GROMACS .gro file of C-alpha atoms in nm:
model
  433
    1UNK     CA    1  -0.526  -0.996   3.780
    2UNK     CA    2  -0.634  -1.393   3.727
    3UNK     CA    3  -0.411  -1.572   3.520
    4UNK     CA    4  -0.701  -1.636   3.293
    5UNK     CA    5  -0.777  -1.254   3.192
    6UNK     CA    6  -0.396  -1.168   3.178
    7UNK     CA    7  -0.337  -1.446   2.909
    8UNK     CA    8  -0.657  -1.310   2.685
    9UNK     CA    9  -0.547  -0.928   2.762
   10UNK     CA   10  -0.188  -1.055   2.658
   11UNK     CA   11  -0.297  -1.256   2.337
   12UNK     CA   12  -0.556  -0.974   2.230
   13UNK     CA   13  -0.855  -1.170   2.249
   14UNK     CA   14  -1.190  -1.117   2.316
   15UNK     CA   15  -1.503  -1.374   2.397
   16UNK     CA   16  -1.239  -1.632   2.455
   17UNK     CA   17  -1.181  -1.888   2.743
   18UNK     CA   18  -0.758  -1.935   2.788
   19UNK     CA   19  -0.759  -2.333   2.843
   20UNK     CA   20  -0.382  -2.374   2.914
   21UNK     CA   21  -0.097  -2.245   2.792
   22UNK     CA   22   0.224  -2.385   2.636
   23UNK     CA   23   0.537  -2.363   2.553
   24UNK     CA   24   0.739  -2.572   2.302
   25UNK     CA   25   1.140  -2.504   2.320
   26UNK     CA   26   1.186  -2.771   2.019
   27UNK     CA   27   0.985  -2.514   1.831
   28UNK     CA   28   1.034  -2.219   2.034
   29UNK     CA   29   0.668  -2.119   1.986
   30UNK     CA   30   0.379  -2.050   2.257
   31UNK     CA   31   0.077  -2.224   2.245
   32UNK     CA   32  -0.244  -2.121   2.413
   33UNK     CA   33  -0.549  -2.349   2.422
   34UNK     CA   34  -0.842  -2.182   2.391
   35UNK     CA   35  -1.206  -2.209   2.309
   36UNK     CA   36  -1.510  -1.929   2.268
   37UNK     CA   37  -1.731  -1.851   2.535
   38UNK     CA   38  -2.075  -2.053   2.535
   39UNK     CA   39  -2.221  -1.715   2.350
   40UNK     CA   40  -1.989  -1.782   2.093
   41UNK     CA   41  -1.987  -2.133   2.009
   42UNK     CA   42  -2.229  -2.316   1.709
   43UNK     CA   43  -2.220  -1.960   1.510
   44UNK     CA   44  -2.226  -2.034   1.105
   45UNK     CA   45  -1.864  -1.907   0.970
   46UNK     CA   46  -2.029  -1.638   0.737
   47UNK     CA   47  -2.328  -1.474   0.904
   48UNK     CA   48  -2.298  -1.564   1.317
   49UNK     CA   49  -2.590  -1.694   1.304
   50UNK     CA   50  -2.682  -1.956   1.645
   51UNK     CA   51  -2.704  -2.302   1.443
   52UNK     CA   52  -2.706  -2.703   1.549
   53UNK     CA   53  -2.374  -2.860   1.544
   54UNK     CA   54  -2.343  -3.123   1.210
   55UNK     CA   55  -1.992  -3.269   1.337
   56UNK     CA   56  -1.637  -3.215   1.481
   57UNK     CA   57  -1.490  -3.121   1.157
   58UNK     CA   58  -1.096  -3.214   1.098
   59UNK     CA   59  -0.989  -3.208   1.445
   60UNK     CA   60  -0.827  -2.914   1.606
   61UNK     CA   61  -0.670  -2.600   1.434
   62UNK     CA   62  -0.385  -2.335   1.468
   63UNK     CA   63  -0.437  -1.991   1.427
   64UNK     CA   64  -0.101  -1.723   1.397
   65UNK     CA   65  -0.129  -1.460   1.690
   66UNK     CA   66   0.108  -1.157   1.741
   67UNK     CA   67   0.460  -1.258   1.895
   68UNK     CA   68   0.485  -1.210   2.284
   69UNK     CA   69   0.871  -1.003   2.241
   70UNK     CA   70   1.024  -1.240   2.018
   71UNK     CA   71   0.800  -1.534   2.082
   72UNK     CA   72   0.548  -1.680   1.777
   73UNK     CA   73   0.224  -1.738   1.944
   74UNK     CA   74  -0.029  -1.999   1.816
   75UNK     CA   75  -0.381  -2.051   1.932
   76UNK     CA   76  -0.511  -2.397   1.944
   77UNK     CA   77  -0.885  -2.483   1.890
   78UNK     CA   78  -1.128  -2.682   1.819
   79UNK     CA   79  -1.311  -2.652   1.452
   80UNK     CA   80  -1.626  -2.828   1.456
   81UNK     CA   81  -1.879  -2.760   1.215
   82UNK     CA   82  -2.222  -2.634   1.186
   83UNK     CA   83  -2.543  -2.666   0.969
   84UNK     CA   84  -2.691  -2.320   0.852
   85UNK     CA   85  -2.973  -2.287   0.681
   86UNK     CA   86  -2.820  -2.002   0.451
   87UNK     CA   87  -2.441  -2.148   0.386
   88UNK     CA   88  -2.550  -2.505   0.478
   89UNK     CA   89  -2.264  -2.746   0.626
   90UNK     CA   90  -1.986  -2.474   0.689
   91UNK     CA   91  -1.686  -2.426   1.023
   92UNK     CA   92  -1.836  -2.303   1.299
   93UNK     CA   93  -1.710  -1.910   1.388
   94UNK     CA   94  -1.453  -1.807   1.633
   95UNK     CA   95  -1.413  -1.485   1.784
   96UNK     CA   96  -1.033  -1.444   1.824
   97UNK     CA   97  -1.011  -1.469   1.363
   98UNK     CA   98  -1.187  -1.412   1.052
   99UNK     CA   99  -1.378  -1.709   0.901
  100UNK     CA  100  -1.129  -1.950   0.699
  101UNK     CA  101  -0.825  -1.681   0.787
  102UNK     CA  102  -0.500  -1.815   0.972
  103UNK     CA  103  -0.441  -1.522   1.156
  104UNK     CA  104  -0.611  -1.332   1.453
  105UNK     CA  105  -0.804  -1.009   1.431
  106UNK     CA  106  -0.497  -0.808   1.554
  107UNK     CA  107  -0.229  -1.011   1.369
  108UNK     CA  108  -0.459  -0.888   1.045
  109UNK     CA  109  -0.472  -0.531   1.189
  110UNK     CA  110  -0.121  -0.502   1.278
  111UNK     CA  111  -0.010  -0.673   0.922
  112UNK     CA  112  -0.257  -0.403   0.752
  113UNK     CA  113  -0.091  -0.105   0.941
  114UNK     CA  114   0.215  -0.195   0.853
  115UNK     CA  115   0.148  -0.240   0.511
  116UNK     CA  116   0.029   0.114   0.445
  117UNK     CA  117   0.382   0.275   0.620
  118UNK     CA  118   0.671   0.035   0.588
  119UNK     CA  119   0.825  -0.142   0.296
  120UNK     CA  120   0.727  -0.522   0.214
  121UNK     CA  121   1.072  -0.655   0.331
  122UNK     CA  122   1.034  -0.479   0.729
  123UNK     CA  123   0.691  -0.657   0.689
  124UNK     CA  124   0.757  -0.985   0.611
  125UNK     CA  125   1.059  -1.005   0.878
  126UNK     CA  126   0.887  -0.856   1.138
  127UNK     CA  127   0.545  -1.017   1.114
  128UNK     CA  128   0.711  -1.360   0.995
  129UNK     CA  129   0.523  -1.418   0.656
  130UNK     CA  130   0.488  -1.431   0.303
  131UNK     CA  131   0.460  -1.149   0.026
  132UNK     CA  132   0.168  -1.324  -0.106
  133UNK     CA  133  -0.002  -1.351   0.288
  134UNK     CA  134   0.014  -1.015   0.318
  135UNK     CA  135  -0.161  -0.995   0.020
  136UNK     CA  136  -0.457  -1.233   0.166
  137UNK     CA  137  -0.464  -1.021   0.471
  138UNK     CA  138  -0.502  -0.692   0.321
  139UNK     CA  139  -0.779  -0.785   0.138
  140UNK     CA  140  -1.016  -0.940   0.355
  141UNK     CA  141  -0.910  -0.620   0.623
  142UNK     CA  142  -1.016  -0.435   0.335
  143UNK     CA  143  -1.374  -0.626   0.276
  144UNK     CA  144  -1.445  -0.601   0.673
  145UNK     CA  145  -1.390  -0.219   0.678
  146UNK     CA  146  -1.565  -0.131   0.331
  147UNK     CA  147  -1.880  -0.265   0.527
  148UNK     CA  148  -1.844  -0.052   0.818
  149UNK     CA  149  -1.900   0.271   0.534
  150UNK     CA  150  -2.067   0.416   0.263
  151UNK     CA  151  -1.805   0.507  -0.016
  152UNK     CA  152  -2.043   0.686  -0.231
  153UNK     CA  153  -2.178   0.919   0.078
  154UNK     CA  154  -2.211   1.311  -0.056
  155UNK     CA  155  -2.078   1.213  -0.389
  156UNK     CA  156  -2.083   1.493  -0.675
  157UNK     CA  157  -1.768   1.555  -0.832
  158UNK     CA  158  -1.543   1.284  -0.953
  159UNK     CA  159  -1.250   1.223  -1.154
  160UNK     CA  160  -1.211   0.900  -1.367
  161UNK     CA  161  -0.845   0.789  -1.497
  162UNK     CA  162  -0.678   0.480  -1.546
  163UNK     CA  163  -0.341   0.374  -1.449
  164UNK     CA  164  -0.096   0.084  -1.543
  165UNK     CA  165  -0.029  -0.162  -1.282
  166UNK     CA  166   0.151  -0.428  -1.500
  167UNK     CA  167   0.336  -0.515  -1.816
  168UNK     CA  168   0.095  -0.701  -2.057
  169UNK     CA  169  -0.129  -0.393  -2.064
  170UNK     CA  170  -0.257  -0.418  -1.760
  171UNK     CA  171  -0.496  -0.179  -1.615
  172UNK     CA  172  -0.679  -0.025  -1.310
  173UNK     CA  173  -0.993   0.190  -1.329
  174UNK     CA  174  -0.990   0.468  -1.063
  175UNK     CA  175  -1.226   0.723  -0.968
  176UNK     CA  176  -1.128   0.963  -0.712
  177UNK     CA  177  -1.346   1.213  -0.483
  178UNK     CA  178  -1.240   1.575  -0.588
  179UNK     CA  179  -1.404   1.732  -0.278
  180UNK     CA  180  -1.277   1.455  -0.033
  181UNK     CA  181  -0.931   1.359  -0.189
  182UNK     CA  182  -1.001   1.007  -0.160
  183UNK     CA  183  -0.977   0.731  -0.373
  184UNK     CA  184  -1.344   0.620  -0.392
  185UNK     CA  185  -1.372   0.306  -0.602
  186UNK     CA  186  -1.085   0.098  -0.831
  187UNK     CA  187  -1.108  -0.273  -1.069
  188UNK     CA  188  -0.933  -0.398  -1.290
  189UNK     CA  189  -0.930  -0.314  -1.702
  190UNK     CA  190  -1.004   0.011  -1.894
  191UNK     CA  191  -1.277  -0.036  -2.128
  192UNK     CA  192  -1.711   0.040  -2.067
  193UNK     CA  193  -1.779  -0.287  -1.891
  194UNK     CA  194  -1.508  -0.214  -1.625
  195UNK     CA  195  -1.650   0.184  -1.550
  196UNK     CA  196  -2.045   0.071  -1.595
  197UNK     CA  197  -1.933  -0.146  -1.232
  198UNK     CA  198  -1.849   0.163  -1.054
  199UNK     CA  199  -2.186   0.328  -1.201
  200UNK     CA  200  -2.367  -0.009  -1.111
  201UNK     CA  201  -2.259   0.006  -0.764
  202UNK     CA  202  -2.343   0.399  -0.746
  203UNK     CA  203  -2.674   0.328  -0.860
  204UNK     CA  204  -2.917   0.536  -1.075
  205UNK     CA  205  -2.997   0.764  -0.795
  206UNK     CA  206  -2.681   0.853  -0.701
  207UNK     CA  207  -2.560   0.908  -1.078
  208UNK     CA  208  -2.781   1.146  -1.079
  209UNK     CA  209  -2.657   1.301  -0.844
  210UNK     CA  210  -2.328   1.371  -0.973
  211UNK     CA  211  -2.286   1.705  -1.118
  212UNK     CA  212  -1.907   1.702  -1.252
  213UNK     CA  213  -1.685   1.450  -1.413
  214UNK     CA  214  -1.303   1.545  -1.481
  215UNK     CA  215  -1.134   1.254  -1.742
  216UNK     CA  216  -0.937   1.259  -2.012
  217UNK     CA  217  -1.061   1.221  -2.408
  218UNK     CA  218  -1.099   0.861  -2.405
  219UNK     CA  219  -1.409   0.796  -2.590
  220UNK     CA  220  -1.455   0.479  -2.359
  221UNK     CA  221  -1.499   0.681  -2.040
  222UNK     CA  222  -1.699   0.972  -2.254
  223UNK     CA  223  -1.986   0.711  -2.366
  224UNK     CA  224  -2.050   0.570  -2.044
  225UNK     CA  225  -2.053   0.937  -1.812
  226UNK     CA  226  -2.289   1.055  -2.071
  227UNK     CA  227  -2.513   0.754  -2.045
  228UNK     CA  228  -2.506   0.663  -1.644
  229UNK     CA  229  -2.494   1.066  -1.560
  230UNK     CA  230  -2.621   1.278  -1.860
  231UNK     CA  231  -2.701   1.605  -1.652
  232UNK     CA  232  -2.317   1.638  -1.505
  233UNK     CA  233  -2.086   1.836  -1.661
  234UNK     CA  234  -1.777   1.688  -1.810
  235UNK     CA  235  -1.470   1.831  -1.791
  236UNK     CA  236  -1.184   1.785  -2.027
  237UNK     CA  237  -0.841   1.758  -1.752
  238UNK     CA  238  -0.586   2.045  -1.910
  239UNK     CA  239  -0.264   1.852  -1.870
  240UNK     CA  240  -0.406   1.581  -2.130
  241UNK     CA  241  -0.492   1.844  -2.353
  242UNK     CA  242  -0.150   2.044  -2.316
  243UNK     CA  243  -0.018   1.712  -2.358
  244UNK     CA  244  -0.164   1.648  -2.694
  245UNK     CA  245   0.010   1.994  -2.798
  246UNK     CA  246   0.329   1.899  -2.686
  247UNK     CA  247   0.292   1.522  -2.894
  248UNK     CA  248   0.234   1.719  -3.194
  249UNK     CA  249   0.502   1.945  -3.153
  250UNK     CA  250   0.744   1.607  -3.074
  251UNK     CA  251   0.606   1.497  -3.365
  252UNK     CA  252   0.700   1.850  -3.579
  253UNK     CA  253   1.040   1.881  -3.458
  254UNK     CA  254   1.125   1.490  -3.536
  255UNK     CA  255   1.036   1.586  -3.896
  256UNK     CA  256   1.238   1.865  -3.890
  257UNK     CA  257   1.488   1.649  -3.762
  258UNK     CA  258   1.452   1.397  -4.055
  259UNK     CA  259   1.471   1.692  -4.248
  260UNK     CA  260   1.798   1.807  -4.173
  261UNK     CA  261   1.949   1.447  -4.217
  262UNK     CA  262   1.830   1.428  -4.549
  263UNK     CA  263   1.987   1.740  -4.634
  264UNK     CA  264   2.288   1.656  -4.453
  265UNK     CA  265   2.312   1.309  -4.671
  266UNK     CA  266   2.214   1.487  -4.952
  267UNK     CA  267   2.438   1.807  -4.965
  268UNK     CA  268   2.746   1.693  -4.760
  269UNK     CA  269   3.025   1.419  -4.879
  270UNK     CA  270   3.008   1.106  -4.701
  271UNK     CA  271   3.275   1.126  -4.368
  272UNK     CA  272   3.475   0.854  -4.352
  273UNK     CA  273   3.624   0.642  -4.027
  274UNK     CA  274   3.785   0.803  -3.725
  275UNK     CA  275   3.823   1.181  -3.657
  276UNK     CA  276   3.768   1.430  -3.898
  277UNK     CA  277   4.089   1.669  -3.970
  278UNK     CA  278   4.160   2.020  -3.850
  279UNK     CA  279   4.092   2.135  -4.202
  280UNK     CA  280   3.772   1.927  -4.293
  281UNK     CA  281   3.516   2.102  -4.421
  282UNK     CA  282   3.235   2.255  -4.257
  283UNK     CA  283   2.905   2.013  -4.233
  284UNK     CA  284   2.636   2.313  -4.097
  285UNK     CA  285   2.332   2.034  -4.197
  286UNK     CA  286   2.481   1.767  -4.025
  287UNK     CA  287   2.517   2.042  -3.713
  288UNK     CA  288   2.146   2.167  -3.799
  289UNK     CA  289   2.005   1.781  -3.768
  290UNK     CA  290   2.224   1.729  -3.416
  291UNK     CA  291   2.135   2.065  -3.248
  292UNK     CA  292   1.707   1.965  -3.357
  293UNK     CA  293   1.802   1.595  -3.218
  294UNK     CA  294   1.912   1.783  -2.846
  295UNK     CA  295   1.629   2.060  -2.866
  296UNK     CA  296   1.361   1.853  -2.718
  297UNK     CA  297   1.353   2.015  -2.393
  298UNK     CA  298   1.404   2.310  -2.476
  299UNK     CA  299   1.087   2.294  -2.678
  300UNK     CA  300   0.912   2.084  -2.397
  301UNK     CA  301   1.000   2.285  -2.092
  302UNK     CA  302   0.706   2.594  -2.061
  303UNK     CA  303   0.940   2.896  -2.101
  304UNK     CA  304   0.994   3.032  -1.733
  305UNK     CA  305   1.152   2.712  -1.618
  306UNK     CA  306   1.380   2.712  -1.907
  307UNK     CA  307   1.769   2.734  -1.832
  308UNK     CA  308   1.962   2.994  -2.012
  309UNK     CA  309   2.126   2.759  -2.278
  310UNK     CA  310   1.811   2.621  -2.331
  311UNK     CA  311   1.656   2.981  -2.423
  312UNK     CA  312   1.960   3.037  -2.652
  313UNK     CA  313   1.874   2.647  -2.798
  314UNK     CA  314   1.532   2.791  -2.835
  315UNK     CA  315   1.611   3.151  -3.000
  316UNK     CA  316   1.800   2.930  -3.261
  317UNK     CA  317   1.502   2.735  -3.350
  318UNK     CA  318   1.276   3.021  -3.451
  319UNK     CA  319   1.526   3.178  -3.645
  320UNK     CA  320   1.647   2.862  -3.818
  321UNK     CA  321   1.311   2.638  -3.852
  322UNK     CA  322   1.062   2.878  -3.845
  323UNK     CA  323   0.773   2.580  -3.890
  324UNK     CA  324   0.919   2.433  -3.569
  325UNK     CA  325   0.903   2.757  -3.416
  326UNK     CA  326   0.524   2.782  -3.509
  327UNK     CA  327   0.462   2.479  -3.390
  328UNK     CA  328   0.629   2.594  -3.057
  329UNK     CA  329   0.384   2.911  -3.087
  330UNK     CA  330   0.096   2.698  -3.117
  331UNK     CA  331   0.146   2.504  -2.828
  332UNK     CA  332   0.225   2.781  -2.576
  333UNK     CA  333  -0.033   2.924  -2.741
  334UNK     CA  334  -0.286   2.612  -2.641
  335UNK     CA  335  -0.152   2.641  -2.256
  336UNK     CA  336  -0.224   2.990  -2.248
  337UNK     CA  337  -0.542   2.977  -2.291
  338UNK     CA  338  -0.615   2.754  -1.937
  339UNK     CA  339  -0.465   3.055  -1.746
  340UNK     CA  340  -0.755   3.331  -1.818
  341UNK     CA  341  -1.061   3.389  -1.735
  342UNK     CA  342  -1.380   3.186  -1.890
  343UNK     CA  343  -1.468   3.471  -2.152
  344UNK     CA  344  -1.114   3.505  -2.269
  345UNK     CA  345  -1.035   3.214  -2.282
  346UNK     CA  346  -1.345   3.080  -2.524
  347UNK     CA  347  -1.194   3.374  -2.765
  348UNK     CA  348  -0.838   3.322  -2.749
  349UNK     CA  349  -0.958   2.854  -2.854
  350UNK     CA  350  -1.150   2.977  -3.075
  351UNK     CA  351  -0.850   3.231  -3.196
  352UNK     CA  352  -0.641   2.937  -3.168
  353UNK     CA  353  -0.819   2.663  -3.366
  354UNK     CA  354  -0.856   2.904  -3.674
  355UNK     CA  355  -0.475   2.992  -3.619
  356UNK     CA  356  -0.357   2.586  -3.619
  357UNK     CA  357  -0.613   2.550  -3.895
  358UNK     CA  358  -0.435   2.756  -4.123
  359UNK     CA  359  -0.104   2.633  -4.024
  360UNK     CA  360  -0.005   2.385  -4.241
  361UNK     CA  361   0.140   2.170  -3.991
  362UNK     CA  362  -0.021   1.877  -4.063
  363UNK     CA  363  -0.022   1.752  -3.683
  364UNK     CA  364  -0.166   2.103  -3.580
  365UNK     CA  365  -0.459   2.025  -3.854
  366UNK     CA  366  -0.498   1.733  -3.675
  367UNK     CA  367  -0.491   1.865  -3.327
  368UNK     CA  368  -0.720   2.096  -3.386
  369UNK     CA  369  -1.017   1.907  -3.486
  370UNK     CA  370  -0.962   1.677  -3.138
  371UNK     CA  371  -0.973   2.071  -2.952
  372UNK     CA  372  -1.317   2.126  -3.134
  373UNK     CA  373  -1.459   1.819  -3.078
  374UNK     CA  374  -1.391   1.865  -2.668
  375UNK     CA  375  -1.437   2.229  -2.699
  376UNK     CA  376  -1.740   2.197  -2.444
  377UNK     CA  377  -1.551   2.032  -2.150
  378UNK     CA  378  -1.207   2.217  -2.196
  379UNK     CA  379  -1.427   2.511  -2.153
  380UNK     CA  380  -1.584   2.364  -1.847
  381UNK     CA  381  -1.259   2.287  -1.696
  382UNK     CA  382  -1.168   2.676  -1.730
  383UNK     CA  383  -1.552   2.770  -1.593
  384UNK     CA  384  -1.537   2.524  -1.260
  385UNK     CA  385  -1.140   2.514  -1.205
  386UNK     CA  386  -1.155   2.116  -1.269
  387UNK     CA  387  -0.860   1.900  -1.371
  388UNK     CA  388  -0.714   1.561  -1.345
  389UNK     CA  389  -0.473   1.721  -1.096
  390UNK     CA  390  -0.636   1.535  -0.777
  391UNK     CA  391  -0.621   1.197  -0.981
  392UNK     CA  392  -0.277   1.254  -1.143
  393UNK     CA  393  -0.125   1.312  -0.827
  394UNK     CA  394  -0.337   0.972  -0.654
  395UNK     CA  395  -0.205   0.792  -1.010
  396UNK     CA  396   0.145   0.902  -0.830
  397UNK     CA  397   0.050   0.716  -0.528
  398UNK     CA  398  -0.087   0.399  -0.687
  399UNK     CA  399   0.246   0.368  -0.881
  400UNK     CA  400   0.406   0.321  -0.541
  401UNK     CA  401   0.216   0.115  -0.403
  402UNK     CA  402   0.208  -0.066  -0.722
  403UNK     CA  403   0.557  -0.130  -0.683
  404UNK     CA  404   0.536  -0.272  -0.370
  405UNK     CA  405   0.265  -0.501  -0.473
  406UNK     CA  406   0.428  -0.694  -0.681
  407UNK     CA  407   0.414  -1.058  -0.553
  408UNK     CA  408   0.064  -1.012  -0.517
  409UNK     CA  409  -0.130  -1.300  -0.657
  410UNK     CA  410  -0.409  -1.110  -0.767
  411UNK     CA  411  -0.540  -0.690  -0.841
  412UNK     CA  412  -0.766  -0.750  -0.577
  413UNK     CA  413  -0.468  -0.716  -0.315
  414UNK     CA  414  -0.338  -0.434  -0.506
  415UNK     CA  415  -0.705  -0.235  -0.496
  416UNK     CA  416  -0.759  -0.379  -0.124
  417UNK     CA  417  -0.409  -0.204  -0.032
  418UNK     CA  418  -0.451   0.122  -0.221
  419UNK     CA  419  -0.765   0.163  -0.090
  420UNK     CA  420  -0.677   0.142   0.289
  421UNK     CA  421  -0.388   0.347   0.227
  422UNK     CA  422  -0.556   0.608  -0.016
  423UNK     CA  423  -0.910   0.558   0.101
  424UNK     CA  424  -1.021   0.762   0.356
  425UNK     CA  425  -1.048   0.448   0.619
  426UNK     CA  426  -0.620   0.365   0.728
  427UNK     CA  427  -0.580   0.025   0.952
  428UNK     CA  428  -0.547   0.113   1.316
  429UNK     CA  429  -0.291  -0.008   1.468
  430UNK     CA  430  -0.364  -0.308   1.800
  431UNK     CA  431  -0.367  -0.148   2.137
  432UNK     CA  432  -0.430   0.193   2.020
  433UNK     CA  433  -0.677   0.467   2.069
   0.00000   0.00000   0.00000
């Protein structure tokens, strides 16, 4: 093999003339002079267009190429510029890099790989580079391979949630493929203007298209579905709805809790410092508001994962509080009714909402109005089998890659990341088929 074509096989170039090749021991790095082949030279930076030269630019540059063993590599080049008529005065291309990126095609690849299996601190001492570089590199990987696909192809049932990614409330939009798995489309905020992008970029066609939407209640995602996709069927996600039962029944037994305390100051003589004595007498309010303080798993847990003490905790509560109890009652009740069939199920909510109702628990009352108000979709999640399952569990995913991403300097890194690791479309790693 020439000496020529082993150094471009070796530095994992393509299109590119090996001029000489050096190494510094000051520096201990390996530099290669190189320049594109005649095909490739006076290309504009942004669309490869052939285009007259305008001037030498600022001399010669240095790109970062993959180590050779334990060896940084640099490629040296010239950077002369170009006139095109679309970007005007702009650095001519180069095939070995992206435009205005410091690091080869397979430096990119390999730092994108890497950053969808290993933690941030094997990348940055293994590739030899910033937190915040990675960041730069995952994103424009991320921009090159969202134009090799269509994202929205065979689109029709989609889940819409929004996840945390920072303190400040600071959100991420995500909509997520239920018939694919993937993560289909993510921005930053949580409000109409943030969702009507993801329905811009759909287009009306495609909108139309859709046929089911799984989301929570929020009113913000509920206004635009029904206005960028009217004929598709939205679907209430059970665990929110569960999860409203189990707030209100929080909010019940911290009453009861209050309750008890108030009777306890009210009925029982004030205990002074240090231990009480063997003969003190009994304080059964004071017991009453400590044993309601401890019972919230026990009232949380769904009743075949309880432990026994917890089913003893729980016995106690009906027979003591018999409003908390109800309130218990009521929400089992509310999860029951996602485990049968469609036409049980619309009797046993509508069974329900008369029962909380008349319950005179005033955040039951409540409740139920929000469970009439959705009735439509929380039937439709029964009828088609839909939830926020899919997008709870890619919400799991996001939260660790969240973590990793802090450093980033912008979302855009985060999104860029979570979508090539979530996606559909992983980094391949250099060198490999």
């Amino acid at each position: 093999m020439q000496d020529a074509t082993l150094w471009r096989t070796l530095l994992g170039v393509e299109k590119t003339i090996v001029e000489d090749v050096n190494y510094d021991e000051e520096s201990g790095i390996l530099i290669a002079s190189v320049r594109p082949t005649a095909s490739m030279q006076r290309r504009c930076g942004e669309c490869r267009r052939r285009c007259p030269k305008y001037d030498s630019g600022e001399g010669r540059r240095r790109w970062r190429a993959l180590d050779l063993g334990t060896v940084p590599v640099l490629l040296e080049a010239d950077a002369p510029r170009v006139r095109c008529r679309a970007h005007g005065v702009i650095v001519a291309a180069v095939p070995w890099a992206r435009h205005q990126a410091g690091h080869t095609h397979t430096f990119d690849a390999q730092v994108a790989w890497l950053a969808t299996q290993t933690s941030k601190t094997a990348i940055t001492q293994l590739m030899r580079v910033a937190w915040r570089t990675v960041g730069a590199i995952i994103t424009r990987v991320w921009n090159d391979t969202a134009a090799t696909f269509d994202p929205f192809a065979n689109l029709t049932r989609i889940g819409i949630d929004e996840i945390s990614y920072k303190r400040g409330h600071k959100y991420l939009t995500v909509v997520v493929d239920h018939d694919s798995g993937r993560l289909v489309w993510a921005s930053p905020g949580r409000d109409k203007a943030t969702l009507g992008k993801f329905f811009d970029a759909l287009g009306a066609q495609r909108s139309a298209a859709i046929t089911h939407v799984s989301a929570d209640a929020a009113e913000w995602i509920a206004t635009v579905v029904a206005a960028r996709c009217p004929n598709a069927v939205r679907v209430a996600d059970p665990f929110h709805i569960v999860k409203w039962a189990t707030d209100a029944l929080d909010d019940e037994r911290r009453t009861a809790w209050n309750r008890a305390r108030k009777a306890a100051k009210e009925n029982e003589p004030p205990r002074g410092r240090g231990r009480p004595p063997k003969d003190a007498p009994a304080r059964p309010d004071s017991e009453r508001a400590v044993k309601l303080k401890n019972s919230r798993f026990a009232l949380w847990k769904n009743p075949e994962d309880l432990t026994e003490k917890q089913q003893v905790k729980l016995a106690w509560i009906v027979q003591t509080d018999p409003r908390l109890g109800r309130a218990y009652y009521l929400k089992e009740g509310l999860r029951t009714v996602f485990k049968l069939p469609l036409d049980e199920a619309t009797e046993a909510l509508d069974k329900w909402v008369n029962w909380a109702r008349r319950c005179r628990i005033p955040t039951f009352v409540k409740l139920q109005k929000s469970i009439v108000k959705h009735r439509a979709s929380i039937l439709a999640s029964i009828e088609h089998g839909l939830s926020n399952g899919r997008i709870e569990s890619m919400n799991t995913k996001i939260r660790l890659i969240t973590r990793m991403a802090f450093g980033f300097k912008s979302p855009e890194a985060l999104i860029s990341l979570a979508m090539l690791s979530l996606g559909g479309h992983k980094p391949a790693l250099p060198g490999r088929k």
